Short mmCIF file of C-alpha atoms in Angstrom, two decimals:
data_model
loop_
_atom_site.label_atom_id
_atom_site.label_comp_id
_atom_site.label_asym_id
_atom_site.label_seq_id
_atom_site.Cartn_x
_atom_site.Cartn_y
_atom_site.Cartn_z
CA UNK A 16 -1.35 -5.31 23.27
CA UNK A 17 -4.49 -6.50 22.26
CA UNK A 18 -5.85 -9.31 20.40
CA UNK A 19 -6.55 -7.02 17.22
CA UNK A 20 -3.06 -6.43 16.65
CA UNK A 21 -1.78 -10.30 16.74
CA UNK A 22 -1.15 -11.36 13.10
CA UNK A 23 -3.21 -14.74 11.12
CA UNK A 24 -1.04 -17.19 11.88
CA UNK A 25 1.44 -18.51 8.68
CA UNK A 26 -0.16 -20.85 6.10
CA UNK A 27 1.42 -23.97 6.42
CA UNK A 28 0.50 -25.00 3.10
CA UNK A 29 -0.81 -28.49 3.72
CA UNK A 30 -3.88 -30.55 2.26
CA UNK A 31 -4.73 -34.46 2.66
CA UNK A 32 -4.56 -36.04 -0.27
CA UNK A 33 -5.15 -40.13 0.17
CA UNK A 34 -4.30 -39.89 3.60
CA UNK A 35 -1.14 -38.31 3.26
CA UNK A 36 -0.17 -34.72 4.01
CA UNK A 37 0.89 -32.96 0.84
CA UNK A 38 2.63 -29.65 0.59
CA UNK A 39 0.76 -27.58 -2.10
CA UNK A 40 1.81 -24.20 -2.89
CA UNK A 41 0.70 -21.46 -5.92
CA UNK A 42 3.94 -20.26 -7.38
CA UNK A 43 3.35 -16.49 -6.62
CA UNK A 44 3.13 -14.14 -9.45
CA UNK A 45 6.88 -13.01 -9.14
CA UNK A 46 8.64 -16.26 -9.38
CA UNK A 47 6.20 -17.58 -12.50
CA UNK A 48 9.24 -16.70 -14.88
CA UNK A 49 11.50 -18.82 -13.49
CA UNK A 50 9.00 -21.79 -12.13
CA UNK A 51 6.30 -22.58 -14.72
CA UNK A 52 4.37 -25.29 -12.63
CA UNK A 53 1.98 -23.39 -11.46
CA UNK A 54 1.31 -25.28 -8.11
CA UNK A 55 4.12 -27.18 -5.99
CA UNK A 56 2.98 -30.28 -4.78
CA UNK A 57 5.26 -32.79 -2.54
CA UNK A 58 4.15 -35.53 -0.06
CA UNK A 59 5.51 -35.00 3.29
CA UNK A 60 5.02 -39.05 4.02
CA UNK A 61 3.08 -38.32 6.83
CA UNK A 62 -0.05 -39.88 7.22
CA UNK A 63 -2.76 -38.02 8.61
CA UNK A 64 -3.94 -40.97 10.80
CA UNK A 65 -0.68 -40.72 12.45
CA UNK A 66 -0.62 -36.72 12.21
CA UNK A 67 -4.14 -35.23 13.32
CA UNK A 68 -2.89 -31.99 14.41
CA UNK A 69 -0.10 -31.72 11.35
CA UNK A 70 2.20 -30.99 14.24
CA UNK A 71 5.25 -33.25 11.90
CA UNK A 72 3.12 -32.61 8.61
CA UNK A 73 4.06 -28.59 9.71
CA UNK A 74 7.88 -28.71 10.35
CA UNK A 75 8.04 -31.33 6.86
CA UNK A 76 6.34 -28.65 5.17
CA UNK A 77 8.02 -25.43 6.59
CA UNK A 78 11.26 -27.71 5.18
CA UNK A 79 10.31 -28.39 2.02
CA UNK A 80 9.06 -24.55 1.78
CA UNK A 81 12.52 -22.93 2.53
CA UNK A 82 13.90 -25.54 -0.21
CA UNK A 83 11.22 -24.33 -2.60
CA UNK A 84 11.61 -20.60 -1.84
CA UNK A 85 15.23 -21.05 -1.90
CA UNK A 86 15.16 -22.31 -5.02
CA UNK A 87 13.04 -19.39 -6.46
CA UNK A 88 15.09 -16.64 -5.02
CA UNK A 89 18.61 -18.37 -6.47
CA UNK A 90 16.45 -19.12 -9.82
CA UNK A 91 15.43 -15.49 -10.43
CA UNK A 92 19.09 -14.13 -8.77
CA UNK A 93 20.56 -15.90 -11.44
CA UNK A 94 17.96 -14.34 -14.27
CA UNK A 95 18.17 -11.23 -13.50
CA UNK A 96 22.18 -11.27 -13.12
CA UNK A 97 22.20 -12.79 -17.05
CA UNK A 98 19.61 -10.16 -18.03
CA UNK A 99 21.58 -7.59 -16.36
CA UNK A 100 24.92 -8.41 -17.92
CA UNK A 101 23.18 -8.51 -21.51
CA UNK A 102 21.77 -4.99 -21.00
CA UNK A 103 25.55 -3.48 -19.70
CA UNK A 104 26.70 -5.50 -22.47
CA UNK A 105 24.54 -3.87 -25.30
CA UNK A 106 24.50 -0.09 -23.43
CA UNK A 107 28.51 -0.71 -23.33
CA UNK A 108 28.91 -1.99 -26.88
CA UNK A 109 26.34 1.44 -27.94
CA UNK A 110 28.88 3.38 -26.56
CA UNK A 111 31.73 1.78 -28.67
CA UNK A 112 30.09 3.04 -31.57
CA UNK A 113 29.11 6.01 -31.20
CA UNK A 114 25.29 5.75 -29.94
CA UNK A 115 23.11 6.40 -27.28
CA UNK A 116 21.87 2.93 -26.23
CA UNK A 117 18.13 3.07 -26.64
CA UNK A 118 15.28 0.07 -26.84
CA UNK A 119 13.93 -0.95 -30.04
CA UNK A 120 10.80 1.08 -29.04
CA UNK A 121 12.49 4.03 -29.09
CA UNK A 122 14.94 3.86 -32.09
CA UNK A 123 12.01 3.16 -34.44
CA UNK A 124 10.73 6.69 -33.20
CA UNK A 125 14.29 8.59 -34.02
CA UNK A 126 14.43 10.42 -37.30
CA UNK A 127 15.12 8.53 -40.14
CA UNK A 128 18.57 10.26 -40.73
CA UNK A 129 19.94 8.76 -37.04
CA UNK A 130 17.85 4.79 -38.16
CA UNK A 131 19.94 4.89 -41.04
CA UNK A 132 23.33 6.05 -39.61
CA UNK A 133 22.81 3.52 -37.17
CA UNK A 134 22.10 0.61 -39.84
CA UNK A 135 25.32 1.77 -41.65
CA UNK A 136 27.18 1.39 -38.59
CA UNK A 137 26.37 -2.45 -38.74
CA UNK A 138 27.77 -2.81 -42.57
CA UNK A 139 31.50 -1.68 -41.32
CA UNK A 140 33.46 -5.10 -42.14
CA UNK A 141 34.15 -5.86 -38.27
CA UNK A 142 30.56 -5.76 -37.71
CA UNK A 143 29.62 -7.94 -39.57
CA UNK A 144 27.47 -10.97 -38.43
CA UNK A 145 27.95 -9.21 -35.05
CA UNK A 146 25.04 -10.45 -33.06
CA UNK A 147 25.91 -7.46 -29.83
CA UNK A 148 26.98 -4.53 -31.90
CA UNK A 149 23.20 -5.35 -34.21
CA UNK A 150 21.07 -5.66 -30.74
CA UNK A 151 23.15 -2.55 -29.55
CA UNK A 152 22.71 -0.02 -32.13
CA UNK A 153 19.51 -1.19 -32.82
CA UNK A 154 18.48 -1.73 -29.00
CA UNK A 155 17.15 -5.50 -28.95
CA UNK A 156 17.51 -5.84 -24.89
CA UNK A 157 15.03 -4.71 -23.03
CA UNK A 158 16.25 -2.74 -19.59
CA UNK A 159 16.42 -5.58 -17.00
CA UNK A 160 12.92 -5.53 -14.40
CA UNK A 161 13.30 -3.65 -11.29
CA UNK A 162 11.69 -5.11 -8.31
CA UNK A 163 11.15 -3.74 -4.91
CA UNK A 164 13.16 -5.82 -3.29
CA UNK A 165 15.97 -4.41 -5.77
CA UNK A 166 15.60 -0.91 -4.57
CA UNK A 167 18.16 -1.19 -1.63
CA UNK A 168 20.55 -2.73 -3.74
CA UNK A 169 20.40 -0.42 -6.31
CA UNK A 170 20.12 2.47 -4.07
CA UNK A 171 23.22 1.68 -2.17
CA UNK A 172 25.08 1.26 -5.77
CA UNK A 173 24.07 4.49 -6.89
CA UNK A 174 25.36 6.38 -3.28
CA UNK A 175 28.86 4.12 -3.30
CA UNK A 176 31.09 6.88 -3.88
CA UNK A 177 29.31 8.70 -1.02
CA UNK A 178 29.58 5.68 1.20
CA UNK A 179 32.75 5.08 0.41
CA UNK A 180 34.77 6.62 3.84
CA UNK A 181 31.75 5.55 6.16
CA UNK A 182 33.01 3.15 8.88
CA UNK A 183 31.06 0.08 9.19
CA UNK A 184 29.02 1.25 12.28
CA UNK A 185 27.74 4.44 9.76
CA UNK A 186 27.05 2.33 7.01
CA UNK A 187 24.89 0.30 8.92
CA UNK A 188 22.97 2.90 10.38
CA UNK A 189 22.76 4.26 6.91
CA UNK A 190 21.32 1.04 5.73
CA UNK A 191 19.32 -1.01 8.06
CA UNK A 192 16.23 1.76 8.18
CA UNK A 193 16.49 1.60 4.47
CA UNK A 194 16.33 -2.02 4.56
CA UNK A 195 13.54 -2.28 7.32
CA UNK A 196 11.54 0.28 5.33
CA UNK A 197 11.52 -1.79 1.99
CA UNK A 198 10.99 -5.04 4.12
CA UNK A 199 8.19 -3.86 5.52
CA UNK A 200 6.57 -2.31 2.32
CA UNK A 201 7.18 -5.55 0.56
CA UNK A 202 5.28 -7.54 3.71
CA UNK A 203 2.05 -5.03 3.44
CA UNK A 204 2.27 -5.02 -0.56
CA UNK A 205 4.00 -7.50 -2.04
CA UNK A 206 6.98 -7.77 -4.19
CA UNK A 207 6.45 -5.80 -7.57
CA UNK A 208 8.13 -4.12 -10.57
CA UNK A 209 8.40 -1.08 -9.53
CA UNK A 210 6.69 0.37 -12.55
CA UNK A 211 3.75 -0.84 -11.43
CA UNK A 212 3.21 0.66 -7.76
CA UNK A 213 0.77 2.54 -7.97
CA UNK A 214 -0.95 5.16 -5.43
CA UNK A 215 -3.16 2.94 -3.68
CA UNK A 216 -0.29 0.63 -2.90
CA UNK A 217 1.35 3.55 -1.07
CA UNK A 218 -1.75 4.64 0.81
CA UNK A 219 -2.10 0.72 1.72
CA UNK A 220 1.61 1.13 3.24
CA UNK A 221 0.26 4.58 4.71
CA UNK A 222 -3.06 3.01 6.34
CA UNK A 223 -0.50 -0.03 7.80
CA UNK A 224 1.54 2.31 9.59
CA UNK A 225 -1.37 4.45 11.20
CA UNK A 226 -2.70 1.20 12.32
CA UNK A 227 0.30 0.39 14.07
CA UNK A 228 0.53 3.55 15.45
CA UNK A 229 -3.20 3.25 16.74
CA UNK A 230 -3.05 -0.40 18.13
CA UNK A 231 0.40 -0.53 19.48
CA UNK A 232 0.86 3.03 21.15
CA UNK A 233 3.49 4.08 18.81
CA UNK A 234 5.71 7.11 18.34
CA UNK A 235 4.03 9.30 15.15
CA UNK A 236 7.72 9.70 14.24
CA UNK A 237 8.89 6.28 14.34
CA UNK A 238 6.14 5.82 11.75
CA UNK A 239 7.47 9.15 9.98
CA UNK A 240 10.92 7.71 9.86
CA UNK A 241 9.60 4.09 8.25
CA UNK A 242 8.09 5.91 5.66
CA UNK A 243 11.00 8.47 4.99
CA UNK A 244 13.74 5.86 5.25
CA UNK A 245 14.63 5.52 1.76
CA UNK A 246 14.68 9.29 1.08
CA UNK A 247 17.59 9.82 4.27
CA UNK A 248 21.17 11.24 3.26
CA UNK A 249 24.41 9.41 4.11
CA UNK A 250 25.24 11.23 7.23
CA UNK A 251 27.93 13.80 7.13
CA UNK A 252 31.39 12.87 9.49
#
């Protein structure tokens, strides 16, 4: 393999500041709803007179990094779990009382016949003052975000009944390409709402994998399979 296929080494995030090593990192775009700082900045308490090469400054900063990203990932976990149970909640509660659950968005477009059966619904005695039956039937939660790095999860949810009798071996051949696939999308891309991939982000993917194909000597098909991955069927016994 040549020297045009070995990867930019990893940012270590460092920068001197007073002759100290500092961590400094942007908060990417994904985690700015759960981290408002905009930039994380720690000392590592290395000086840089004693550190030239940032050989300690890199492992205190790789460190602090997992802390920081850790703390994103459980930060945002636990978001999107609350926002999750509020929507269930509300689509649950709809269902209670007789309504499709829909977003606010959409209930101001229903006719006004089905706005005003759904007001009346609220003015039944054991509704009253009934903060989840009024953002219910009149659809005040907004459908939780769905990431990229959500898609397996959800993916797998939506096949359990089919995965239900696959031994352990099948269900992780049934999942690791799956896995690998949105992995490496997500390393090309980026993390995303999934709303907003667009077509150029998939021909991005596309180019990635026909480079690898080119530089490394690799199988068209392996490339074929990376791409198809999420789209396989749980295999038959």
């Amino acid at each position: 393999m040549g020297d045009s296929t070995r990867r930019p080494p990893s940012p270590d995030f460092l920068t001197a500041r007073q002759g100290v090593w500092h961590y400094a990192r942007r908060v990417p775009a994904a985690f700015a709803e759960v981290d408002p700082r905009g930039v994380i900045r720690q000392s590592t308490k290395i000086r840089v007179v004693d550190d030239p090469r940032k050989v300690r400054a890199r492992r205190a900063a790789q460190k602090i990094n997992e802390e920081v990203e850790t703390f994103w990932r459980a930060s945002l976990g636990g978001q999107k779990a609350d926002a999750q149970a509020r929507y269930d909640q509300a689509r649950i509660m709809a269902r209670r009382m007789g309504f499709e659950y829909l977003g606010a968005a959409e209930v101001a477009r229903l006719p006004i016949e089905e706005i005003l059966r759904r007001v009346e619904a609220l003015a039944e005695p054991s509704k009253a003052d009934d903060r989840v039956a009024e953002v219910a039937t009149l659809g005040g939660v907004a459908p939780p975000k769905l990431m990229v790095s959500d898609l397996f999860g959800e993916f797998e949810r939506l096949s359990a009944a089919e995965l239900r009798d696959l031994s352990p071996d099948q269900k992780r051949k049934w999942s690791n390409p799956k896995k690998r696939a949105v992995a490496n999308f997500i390393s090309q891309v980026g993390d995303m709402e999934l709303t907003r991939v667009t077509r150029n982000n998939a021909l991005d993917f596309r180019d990635w994998w026909q480079g690898r194909v080119l530089d490394e000597e690799m199988d068209p098909d392996t490339a074929n399979k990376g791409l198809r991955a999420p789209r396989d069927h749980v295999p038959h016994h």
